[in-house]
Coordinates of C-alpha atoms in Angstrom, one line a residue:
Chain A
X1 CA -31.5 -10.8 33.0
X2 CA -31.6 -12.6 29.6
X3 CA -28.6 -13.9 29.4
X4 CA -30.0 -16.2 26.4
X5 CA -32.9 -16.4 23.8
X6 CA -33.9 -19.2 23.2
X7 CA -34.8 -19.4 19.4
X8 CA -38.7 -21.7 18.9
X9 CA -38.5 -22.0 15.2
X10 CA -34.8 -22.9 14.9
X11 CA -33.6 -24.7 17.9
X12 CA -30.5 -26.9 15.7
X13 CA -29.2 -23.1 15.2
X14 CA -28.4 -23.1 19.1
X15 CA -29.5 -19.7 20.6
X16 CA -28.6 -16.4 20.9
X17 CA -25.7 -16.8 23.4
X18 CA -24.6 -13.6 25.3
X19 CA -22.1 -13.7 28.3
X20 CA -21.8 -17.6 29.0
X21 CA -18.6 -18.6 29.4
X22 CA -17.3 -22.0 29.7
X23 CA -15.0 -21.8 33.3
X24 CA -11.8 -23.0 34.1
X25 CA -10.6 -23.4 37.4
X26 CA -6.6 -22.2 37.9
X27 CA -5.0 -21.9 41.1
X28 CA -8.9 -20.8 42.2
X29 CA -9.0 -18.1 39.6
X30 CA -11.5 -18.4 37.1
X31 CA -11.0 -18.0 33.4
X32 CA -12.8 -18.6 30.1
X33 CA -12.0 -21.5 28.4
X34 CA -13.3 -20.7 24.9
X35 CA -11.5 -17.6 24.7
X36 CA -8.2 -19.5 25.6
X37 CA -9.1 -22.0 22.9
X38 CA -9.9 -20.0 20.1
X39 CA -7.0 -17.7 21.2
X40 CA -4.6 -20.8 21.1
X41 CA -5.9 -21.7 17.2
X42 CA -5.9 -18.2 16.4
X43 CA -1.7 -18.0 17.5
X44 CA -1.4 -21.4 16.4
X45 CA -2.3 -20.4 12.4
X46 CA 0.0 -17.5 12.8
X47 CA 2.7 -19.4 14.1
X48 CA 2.5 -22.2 11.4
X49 CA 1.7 -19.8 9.0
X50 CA 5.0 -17.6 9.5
X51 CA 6.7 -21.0 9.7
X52 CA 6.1 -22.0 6.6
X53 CA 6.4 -18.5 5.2
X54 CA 10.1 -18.4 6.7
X55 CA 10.9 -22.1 6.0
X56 CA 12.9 -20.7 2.5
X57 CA 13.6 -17.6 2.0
X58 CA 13.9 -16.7 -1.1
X59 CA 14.7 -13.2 -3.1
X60 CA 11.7 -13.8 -5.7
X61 CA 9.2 -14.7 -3.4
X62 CA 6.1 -16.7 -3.8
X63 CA 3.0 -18.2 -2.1
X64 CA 2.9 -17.9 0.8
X65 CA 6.1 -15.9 1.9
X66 CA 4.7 -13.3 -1.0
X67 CA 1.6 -13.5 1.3
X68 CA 3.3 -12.6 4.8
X69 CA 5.9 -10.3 2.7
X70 CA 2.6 -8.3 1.6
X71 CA 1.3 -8.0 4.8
X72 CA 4.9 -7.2 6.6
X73 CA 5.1 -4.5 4.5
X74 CA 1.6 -3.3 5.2
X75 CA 2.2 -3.7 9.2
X76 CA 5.6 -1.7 7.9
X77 CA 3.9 1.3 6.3
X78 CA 1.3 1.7 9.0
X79 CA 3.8 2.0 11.8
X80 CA 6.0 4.1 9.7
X81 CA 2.9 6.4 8.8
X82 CA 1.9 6.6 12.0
X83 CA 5.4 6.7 14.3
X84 CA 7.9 8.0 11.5
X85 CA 10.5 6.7 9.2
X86 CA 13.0 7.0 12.2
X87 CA 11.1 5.3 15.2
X88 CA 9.3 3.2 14.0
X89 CA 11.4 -0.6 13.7
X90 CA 11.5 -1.3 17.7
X91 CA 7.5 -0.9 17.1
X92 CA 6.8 -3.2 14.1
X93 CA 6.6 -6.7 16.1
X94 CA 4.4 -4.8 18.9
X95 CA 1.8 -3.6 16.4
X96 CA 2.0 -5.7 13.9
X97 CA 1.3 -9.0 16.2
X98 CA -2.1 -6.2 17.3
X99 CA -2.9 -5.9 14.0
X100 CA -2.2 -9.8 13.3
X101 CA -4.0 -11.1 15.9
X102 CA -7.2 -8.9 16.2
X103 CA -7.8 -9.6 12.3
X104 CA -7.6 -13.4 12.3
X105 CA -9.4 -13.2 15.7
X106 CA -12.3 -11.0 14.0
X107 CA -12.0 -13.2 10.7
X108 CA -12.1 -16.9 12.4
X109 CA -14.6 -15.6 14.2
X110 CA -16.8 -14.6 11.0
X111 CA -15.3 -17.4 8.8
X112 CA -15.3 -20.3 10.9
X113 CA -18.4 -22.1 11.6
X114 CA -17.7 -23.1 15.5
X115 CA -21.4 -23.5 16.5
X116 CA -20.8 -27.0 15.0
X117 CA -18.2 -27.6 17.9
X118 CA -20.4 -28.0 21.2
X119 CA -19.0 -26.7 24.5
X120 CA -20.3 -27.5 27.8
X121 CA -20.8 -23.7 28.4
X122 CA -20.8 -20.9 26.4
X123 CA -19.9 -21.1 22.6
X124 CA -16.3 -21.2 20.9
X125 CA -16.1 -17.5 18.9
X126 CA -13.5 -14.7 18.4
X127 CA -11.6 -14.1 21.0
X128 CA -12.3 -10.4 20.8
X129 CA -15.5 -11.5 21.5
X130 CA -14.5 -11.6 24.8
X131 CA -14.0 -7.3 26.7
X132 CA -11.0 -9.3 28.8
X133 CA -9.6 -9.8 25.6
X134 CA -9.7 -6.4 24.3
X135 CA -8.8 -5.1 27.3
X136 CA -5.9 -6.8 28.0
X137 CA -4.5 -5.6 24.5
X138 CA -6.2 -1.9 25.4
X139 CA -3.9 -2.3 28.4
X140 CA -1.1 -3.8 26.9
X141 CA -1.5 -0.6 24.4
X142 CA -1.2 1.9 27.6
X143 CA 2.1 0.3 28.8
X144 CA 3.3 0.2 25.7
X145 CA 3.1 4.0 25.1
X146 CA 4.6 5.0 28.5
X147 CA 7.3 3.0 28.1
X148 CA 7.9 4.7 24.4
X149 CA 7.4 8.1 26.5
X150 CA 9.5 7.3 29.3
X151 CA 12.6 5.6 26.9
X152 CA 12.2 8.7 24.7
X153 CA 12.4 11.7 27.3
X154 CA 12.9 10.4 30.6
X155 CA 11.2 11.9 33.8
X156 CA 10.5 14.6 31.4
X157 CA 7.5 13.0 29.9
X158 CA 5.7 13.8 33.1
X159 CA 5.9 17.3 31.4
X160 CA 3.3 16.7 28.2
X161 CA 0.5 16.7 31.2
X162 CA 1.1 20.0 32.1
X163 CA 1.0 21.3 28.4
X164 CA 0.1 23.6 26.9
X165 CA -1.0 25.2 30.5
X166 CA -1.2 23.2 33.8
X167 CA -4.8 23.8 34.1
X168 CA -5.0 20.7 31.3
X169 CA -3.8 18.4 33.8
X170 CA -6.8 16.4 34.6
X171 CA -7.8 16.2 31.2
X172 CA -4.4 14.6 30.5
X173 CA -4.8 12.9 32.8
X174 CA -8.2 11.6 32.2
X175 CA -7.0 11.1 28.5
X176 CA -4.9 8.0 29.5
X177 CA -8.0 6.2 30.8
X178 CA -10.0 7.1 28.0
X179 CA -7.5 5.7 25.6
X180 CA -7.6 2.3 26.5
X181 CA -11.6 2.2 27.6
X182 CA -12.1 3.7 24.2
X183 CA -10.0 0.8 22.4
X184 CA -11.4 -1.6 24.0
X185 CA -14.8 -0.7 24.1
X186 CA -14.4 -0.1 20.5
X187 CA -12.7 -3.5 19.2
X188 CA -15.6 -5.2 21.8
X189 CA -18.4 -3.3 20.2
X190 CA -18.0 -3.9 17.2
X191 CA -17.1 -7.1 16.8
X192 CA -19.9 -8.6 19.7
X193 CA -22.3 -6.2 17.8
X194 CA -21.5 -8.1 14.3
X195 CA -21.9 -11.6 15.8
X196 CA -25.2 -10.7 17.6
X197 CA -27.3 -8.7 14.4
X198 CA -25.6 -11.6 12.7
X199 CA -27.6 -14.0 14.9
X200 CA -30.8 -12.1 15.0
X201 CA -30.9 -11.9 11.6
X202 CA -30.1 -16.1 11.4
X203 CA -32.7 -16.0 14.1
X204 CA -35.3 -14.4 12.0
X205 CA -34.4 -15.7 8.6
X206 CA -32.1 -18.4 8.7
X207 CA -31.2 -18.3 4.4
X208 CA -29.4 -16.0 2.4
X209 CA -30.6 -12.5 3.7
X210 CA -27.7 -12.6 6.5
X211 CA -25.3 -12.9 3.4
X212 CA -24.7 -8.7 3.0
X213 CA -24.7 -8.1 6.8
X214 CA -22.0 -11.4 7.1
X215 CA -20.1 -9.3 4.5
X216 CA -20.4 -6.0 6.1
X217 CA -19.4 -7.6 9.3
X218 CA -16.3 -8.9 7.7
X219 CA -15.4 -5.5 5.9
X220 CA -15.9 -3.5 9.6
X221 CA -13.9 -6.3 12.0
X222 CA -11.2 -6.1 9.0
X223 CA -11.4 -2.5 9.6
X224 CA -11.4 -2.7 13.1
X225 CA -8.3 -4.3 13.2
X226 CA -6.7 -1.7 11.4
X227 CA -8.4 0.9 13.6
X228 CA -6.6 -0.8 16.8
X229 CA -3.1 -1.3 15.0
X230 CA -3.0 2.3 13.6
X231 CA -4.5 4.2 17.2
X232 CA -1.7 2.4 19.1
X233 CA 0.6 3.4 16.4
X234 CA -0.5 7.0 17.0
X235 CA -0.7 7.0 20.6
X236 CA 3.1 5.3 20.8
X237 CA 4.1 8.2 18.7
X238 CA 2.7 10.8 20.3
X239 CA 4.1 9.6 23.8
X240 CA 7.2 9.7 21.9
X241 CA 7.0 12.8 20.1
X242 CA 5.1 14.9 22.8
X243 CA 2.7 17.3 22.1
X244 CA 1.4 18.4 18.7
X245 CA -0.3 14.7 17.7
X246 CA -3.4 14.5 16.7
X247 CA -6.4 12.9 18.7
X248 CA -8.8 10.1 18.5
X249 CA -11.9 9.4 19.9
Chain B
X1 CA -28.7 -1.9 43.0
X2 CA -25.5 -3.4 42.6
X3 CA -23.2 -1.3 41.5
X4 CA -20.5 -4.3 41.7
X5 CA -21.4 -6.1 38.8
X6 CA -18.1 -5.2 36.5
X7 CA -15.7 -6.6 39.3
X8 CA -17.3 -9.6 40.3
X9 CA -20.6 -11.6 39.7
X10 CA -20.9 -14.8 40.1
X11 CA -23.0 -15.8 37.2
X12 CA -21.1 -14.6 34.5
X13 CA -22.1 -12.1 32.2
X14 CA -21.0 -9.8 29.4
X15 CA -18.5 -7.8 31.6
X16 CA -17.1 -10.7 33.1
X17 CA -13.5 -9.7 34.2
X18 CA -11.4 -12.6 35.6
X19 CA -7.8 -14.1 35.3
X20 CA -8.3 -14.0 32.0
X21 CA -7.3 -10.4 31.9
X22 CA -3.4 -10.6 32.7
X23 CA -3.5 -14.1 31.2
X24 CA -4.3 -12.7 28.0
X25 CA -2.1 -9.9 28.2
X26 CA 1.3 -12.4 29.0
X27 CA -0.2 -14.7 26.5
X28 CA -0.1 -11.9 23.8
X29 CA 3.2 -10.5 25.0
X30 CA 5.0 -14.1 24.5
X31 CA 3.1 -14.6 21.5
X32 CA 4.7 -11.1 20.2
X33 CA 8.2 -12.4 20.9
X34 CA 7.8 -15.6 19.4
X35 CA 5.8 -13.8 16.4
X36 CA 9.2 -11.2 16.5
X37 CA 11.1 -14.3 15.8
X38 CA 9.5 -16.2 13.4
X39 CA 7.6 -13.8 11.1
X40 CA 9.2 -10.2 11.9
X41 CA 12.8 -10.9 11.9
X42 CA 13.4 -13.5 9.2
X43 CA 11.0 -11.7 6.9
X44 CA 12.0 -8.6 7.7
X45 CA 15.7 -9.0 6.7
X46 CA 14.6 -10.5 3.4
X47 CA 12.4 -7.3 2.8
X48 CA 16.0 -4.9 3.7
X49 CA 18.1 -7.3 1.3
X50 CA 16.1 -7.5 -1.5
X51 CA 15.8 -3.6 -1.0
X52 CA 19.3 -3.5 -0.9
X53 CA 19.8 -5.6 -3.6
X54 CA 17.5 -3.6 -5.7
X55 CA 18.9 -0.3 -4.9
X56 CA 22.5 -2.0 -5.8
X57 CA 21.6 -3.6 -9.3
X58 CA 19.3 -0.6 -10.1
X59 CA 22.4 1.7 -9.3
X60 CA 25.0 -0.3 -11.6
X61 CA 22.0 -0.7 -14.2
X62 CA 22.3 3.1 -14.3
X63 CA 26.0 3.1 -14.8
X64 CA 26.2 0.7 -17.2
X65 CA 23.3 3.1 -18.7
X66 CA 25.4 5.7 -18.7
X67 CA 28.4 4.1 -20.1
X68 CA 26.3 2.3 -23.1
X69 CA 25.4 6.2 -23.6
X70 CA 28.4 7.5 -23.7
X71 CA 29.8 4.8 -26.1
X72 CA 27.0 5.5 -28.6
X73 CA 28.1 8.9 -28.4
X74 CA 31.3 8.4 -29.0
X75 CA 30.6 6.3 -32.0
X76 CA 27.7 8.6 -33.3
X77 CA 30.9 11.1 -33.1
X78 CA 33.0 8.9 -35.1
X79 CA 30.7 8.0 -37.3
X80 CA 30.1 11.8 -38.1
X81 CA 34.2 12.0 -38.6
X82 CA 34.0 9.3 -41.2
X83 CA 31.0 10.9 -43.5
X84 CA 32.5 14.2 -43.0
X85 CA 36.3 12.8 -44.2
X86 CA 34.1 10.6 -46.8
X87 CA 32.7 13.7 -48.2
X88 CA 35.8 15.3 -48.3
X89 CA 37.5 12.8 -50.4
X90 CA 34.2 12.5 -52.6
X91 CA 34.5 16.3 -53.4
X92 CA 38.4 16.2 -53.7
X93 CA 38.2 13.2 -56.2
X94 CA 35.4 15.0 -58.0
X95 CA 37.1 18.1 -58.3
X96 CA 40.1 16.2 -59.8
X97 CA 38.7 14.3 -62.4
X98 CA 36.6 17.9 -63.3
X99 CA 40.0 19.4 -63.7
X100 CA 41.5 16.3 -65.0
X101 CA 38.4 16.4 -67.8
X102 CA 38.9 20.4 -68.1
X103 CA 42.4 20.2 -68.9
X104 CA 42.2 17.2 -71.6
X105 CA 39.2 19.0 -72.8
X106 CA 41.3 22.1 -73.2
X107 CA 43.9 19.8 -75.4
X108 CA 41.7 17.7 -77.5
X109 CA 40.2 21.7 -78.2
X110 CA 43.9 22.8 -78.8
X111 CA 44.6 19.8 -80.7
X112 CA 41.8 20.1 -83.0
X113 CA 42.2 23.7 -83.7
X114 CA 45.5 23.4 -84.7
X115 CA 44.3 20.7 -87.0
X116 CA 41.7 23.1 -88.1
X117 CA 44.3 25.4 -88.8
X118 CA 46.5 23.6 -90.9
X119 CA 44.2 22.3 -92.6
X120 CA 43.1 25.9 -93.3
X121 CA 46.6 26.8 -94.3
X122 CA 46.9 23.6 -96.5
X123 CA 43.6 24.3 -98.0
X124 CA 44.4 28.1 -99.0
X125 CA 47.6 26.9 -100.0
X126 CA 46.0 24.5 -102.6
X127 CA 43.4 27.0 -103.3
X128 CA 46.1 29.8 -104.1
X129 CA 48.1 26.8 -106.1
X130 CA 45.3 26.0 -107.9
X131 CA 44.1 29.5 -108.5
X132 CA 47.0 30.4 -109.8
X133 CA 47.3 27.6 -111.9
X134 CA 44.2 28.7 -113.3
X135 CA 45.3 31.8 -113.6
X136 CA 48.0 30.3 -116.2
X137 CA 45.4 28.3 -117.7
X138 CA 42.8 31.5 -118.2
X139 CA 45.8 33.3 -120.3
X140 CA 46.7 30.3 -121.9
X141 CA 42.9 29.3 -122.9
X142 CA 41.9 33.0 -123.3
X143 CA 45.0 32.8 -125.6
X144 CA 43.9 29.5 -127.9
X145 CA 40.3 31.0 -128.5
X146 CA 41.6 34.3 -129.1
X147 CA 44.0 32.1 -131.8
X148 CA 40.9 29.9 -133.1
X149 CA 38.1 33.4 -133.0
X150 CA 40.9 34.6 -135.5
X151 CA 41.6 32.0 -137.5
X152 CA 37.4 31.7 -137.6
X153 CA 37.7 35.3 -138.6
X154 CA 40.3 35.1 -141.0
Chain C
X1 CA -37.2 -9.0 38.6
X2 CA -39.3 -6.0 38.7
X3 CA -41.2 -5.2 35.5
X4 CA -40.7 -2.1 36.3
X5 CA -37.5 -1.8 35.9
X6 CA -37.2 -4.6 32.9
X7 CA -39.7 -2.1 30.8
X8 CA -37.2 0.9 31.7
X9 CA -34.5 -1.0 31.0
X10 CA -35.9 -2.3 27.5
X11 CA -36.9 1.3 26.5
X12 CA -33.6 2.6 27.8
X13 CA -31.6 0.8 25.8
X14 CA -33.8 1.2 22.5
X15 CA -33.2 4.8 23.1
X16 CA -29.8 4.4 23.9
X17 CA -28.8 2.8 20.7
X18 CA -31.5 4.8 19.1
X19 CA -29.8 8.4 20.0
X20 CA -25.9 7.4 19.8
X21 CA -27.1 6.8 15.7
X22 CA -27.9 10.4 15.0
X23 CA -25.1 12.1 15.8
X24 CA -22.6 9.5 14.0
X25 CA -25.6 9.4 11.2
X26 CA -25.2 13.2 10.9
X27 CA -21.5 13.2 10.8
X28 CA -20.1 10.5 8.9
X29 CA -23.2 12.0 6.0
X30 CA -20.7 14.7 6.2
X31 CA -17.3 13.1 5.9
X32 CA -18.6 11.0 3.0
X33 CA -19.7 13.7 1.3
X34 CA -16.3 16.0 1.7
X35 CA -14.8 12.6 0.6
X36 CA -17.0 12.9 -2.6
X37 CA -16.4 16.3 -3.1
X38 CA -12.3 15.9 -2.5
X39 CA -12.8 12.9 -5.4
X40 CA -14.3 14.9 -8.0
X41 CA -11.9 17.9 -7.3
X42 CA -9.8 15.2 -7.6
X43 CA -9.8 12.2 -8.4
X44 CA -6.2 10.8 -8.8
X45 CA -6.0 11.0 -4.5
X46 CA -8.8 8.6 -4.6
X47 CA -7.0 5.6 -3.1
X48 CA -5.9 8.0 0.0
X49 CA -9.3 9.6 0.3
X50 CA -11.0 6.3 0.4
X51 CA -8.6 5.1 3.1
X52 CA -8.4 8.5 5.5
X53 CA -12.2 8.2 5.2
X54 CA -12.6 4.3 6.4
X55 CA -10.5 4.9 9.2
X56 CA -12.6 8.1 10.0
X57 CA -16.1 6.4 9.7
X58 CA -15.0 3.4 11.7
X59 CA -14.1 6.0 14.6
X60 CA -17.6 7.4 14.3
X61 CA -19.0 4.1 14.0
X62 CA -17.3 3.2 17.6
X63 CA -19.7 6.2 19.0
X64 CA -22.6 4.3 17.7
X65 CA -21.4 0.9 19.0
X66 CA -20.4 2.4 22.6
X67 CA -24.3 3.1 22.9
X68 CA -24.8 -0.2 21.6
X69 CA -22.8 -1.8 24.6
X70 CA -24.6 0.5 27.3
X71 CA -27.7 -1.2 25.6
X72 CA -26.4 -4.3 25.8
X73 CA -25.4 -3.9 29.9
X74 CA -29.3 -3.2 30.2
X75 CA -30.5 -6.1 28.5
X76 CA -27.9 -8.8 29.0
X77 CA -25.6 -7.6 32.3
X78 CA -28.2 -5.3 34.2
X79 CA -26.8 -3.5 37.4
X80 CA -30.3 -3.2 39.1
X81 CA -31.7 -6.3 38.2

């Protein structure tokens, strides 16, 4: 329906761009290309980053391995908050890449100024922009906590959908595709929602009055992030641990 | 109505679901493992030795705490020993030279009284000498002016 | 497409949006203000407060933003169009 506004007074600010995607062909599937790119830059930092974070390890660190040191030990007490002090190393790669990835996805996305770079199709943004993207992780988040449930206990994970009485059974049942709709939708919402009052408001007035929401926006995709780590975190656990965890919407 | 739209539609759209989906999911996955190997691990075992290494040092800190402690105890004790013995000899020393001063007192006092007393003896001794040789010269005077009041008289 | 169903569409997702606000409005009102009240009762948990009630705003938040996105399937990704 309107898959674009244009924008009269403005037209060097491109327009309001929502569900273009610039196509590439693969073995006659279809994909979208500025998600793969921004995706690639987005792991690339990280990588290079680490790299030089790791390059010399040293016991007093500094720059930048004091930097990655801070924010291991963040991922560190998240996952250990969340799974427990015994559990909880396997996990740390799993969600602390999540928590990695979605927060320089959400923060290129704010930070970097890729309207200058022109695409064919579409525009380059974060790649959370994208509800494949989000899905996939939701997804990835699922498979991750039945494998915790099934390593823990076996077959006998099969028995937290019949408690506390077996008439909760589609409820549990319903709860594992509420999870990841709910985390995607979520990580999706918000972030598209950012970009898009971000672009009505550069729409309507194109100097300084974006400024607060840009800031907000930053402060809610940083805590979105979070949001996605720490409910994985918590829904690995409670595969793990059974019943007795607390819910999320 | 077409109810379809999520799965497939041709033109795009916000809810456009494609290979990207389990691309991104395998991407993500082999971007964990490589993340697992550069960032998590390396970094990861420099966060557990420093730990251990603090724990370590912050251990034998604490003994060598605890044996600094108990040396300045041991000296504070020793030091207590040496005043107390200090005092000691102070008060022995001072009750020596009081008795040392209390018994030449006691001497020079003997001394001098039995100076005194001779000299008391010597002095009655001239006094009853020289009262008596008074006495002679009272009988012998009393004698002459007797002898002169007579021969006045006569 | 029909103008019909572009108006409905358009008012749908105003509304849409509009209602998923109140109930989020309502409830993270209350959270922030238990937050305030836990702070002046006291205020050396502040740091934890503050953080328990981020993570608790942004989940209500999410129930604003999920009628965002059925607002944004009517405008941008209709089904009836």
């Amino acid at each position: 329906m309107l898959n674009s506004i244009p924008v009269l007074l403005s037209p060097i600010l491109a327009e309001l761009e929502v569900g273009k995607h610039l196509y590439w062909e693969l073995g006659g599937m279809k994909l979208h290309g500025q998600v793969f790119i921004t995706t690639w830059l987005v792991m690339g930092a990280l990588i290079v980053v680490s790299l030089f974070a790791t390059r010399k390890v040293e016991r007093i660190p500094s720059g930048i391995q004091n930097l990655m040191e801070y924010a291991l030990e963040f991922i560190r007490d998240l996952a250990k908050n969340q799974i427990g002090e015994k559990e909880y190393r396997p996990w740390v790669p799993y969600i602390g890449t999540l928590f990695l990835f979605i927060f320089v996805s959400n923060w290129g996305g704010a930070l970097v100024p890729w309207k200058l770079i022109h695409l064919p199709a579409g525009e380059l943004a974060a790649p959370t922009n994208d509800i494949n993207t989000t899905v996939a992780l939701a997804l990835l988040t699922s498979l991750a906590y039945f494998y915790a449930g099934f390593r823990k206990r076996g077959i006998g994970y099969f028995a937290k959908y019949i408690e506390p009485t077996p008439v909760m059974l589609p409820i549990n049942i319903l709860e594992d595709f509420t999870k990841p709709l709910s985390l995607s939708f979520r990580l999706f919402g918000n972030i598209l929602a950012d970009e898009l009052v971000v672009a009505v408001l550069v729409l309507l007035v194109p100097l300084f009055v974006p400024l607060p929401v840009m800031l907000l926006g930053l402060f809610t995709s940083a805590i979105q992030a979070l949001v996605f780590a720490t409910l994985s975190a918590a829904y690995i656990a409670e595969a793990m641990e059974g019943h007795g965890a607390e819910e999320h919407g | 109505m077409n109810w379809t739209f999520l799965l497939a539609e041709e033109a795009g759209g916000l809810f456009d679901f494609d290979a990207t989906l389990p691309l991104m999911a395998i991407q993500f996955v082999v971007f964990a493992a490589v993340l697992n190997a550069v960032f998590y691990k390396p970094l990861g075992k420099a966060l557990d030795e420093r730990n251990d290494y603090v724990l370590s040092a912050g251990s034998t800190a604490k003994e060598r705490l605890a044996q600094a402690e108990s040396l300045a105890a041991q000296y504070e004790q020793d030091l207590a020993e040496t005043r107390r013995q200090a005092q000691q000899i102070v008060v022995a020393a001072q009750e020596e030279a009081q008795k040392l001063s209390a018994q030449q007192m006691a001497e020079a006092q003997q001394m001098a009284q039995a100076q005194r007393e001779q000299t008391q003896k010597e002095l009655d001794a001239e006094k009853q000498s020289a009262l008596s040789a008074l006495e002679k010269q009272v009988s012998s005077l009393s004698q002459a002016l007797l002898d002169k009041l007579l021969s006045v008289a006569a | 497409m029909d103008p019909m169903i572009a108006s409905a569409s358009v008012i749908a997702a105003a509304l849409a949006v509009g209602l998923a606000a109140i109930g989020p409005g309502i409830g993270q009102g209350n959270a922030s203000g238990q937050a305030v009240a836990g702070i002046a009762r006291q205020p050396e948990a502040e740091g934890k407060i503050r953080g328990t009630l981020l993570l608790t705003l942004a989940f209500m938040e999410s129930l604003t933003i999920y009628g965002l996105v059925v607002s944004l399937v009517l405008l941008f990704a209709n089904p009836f169009s």
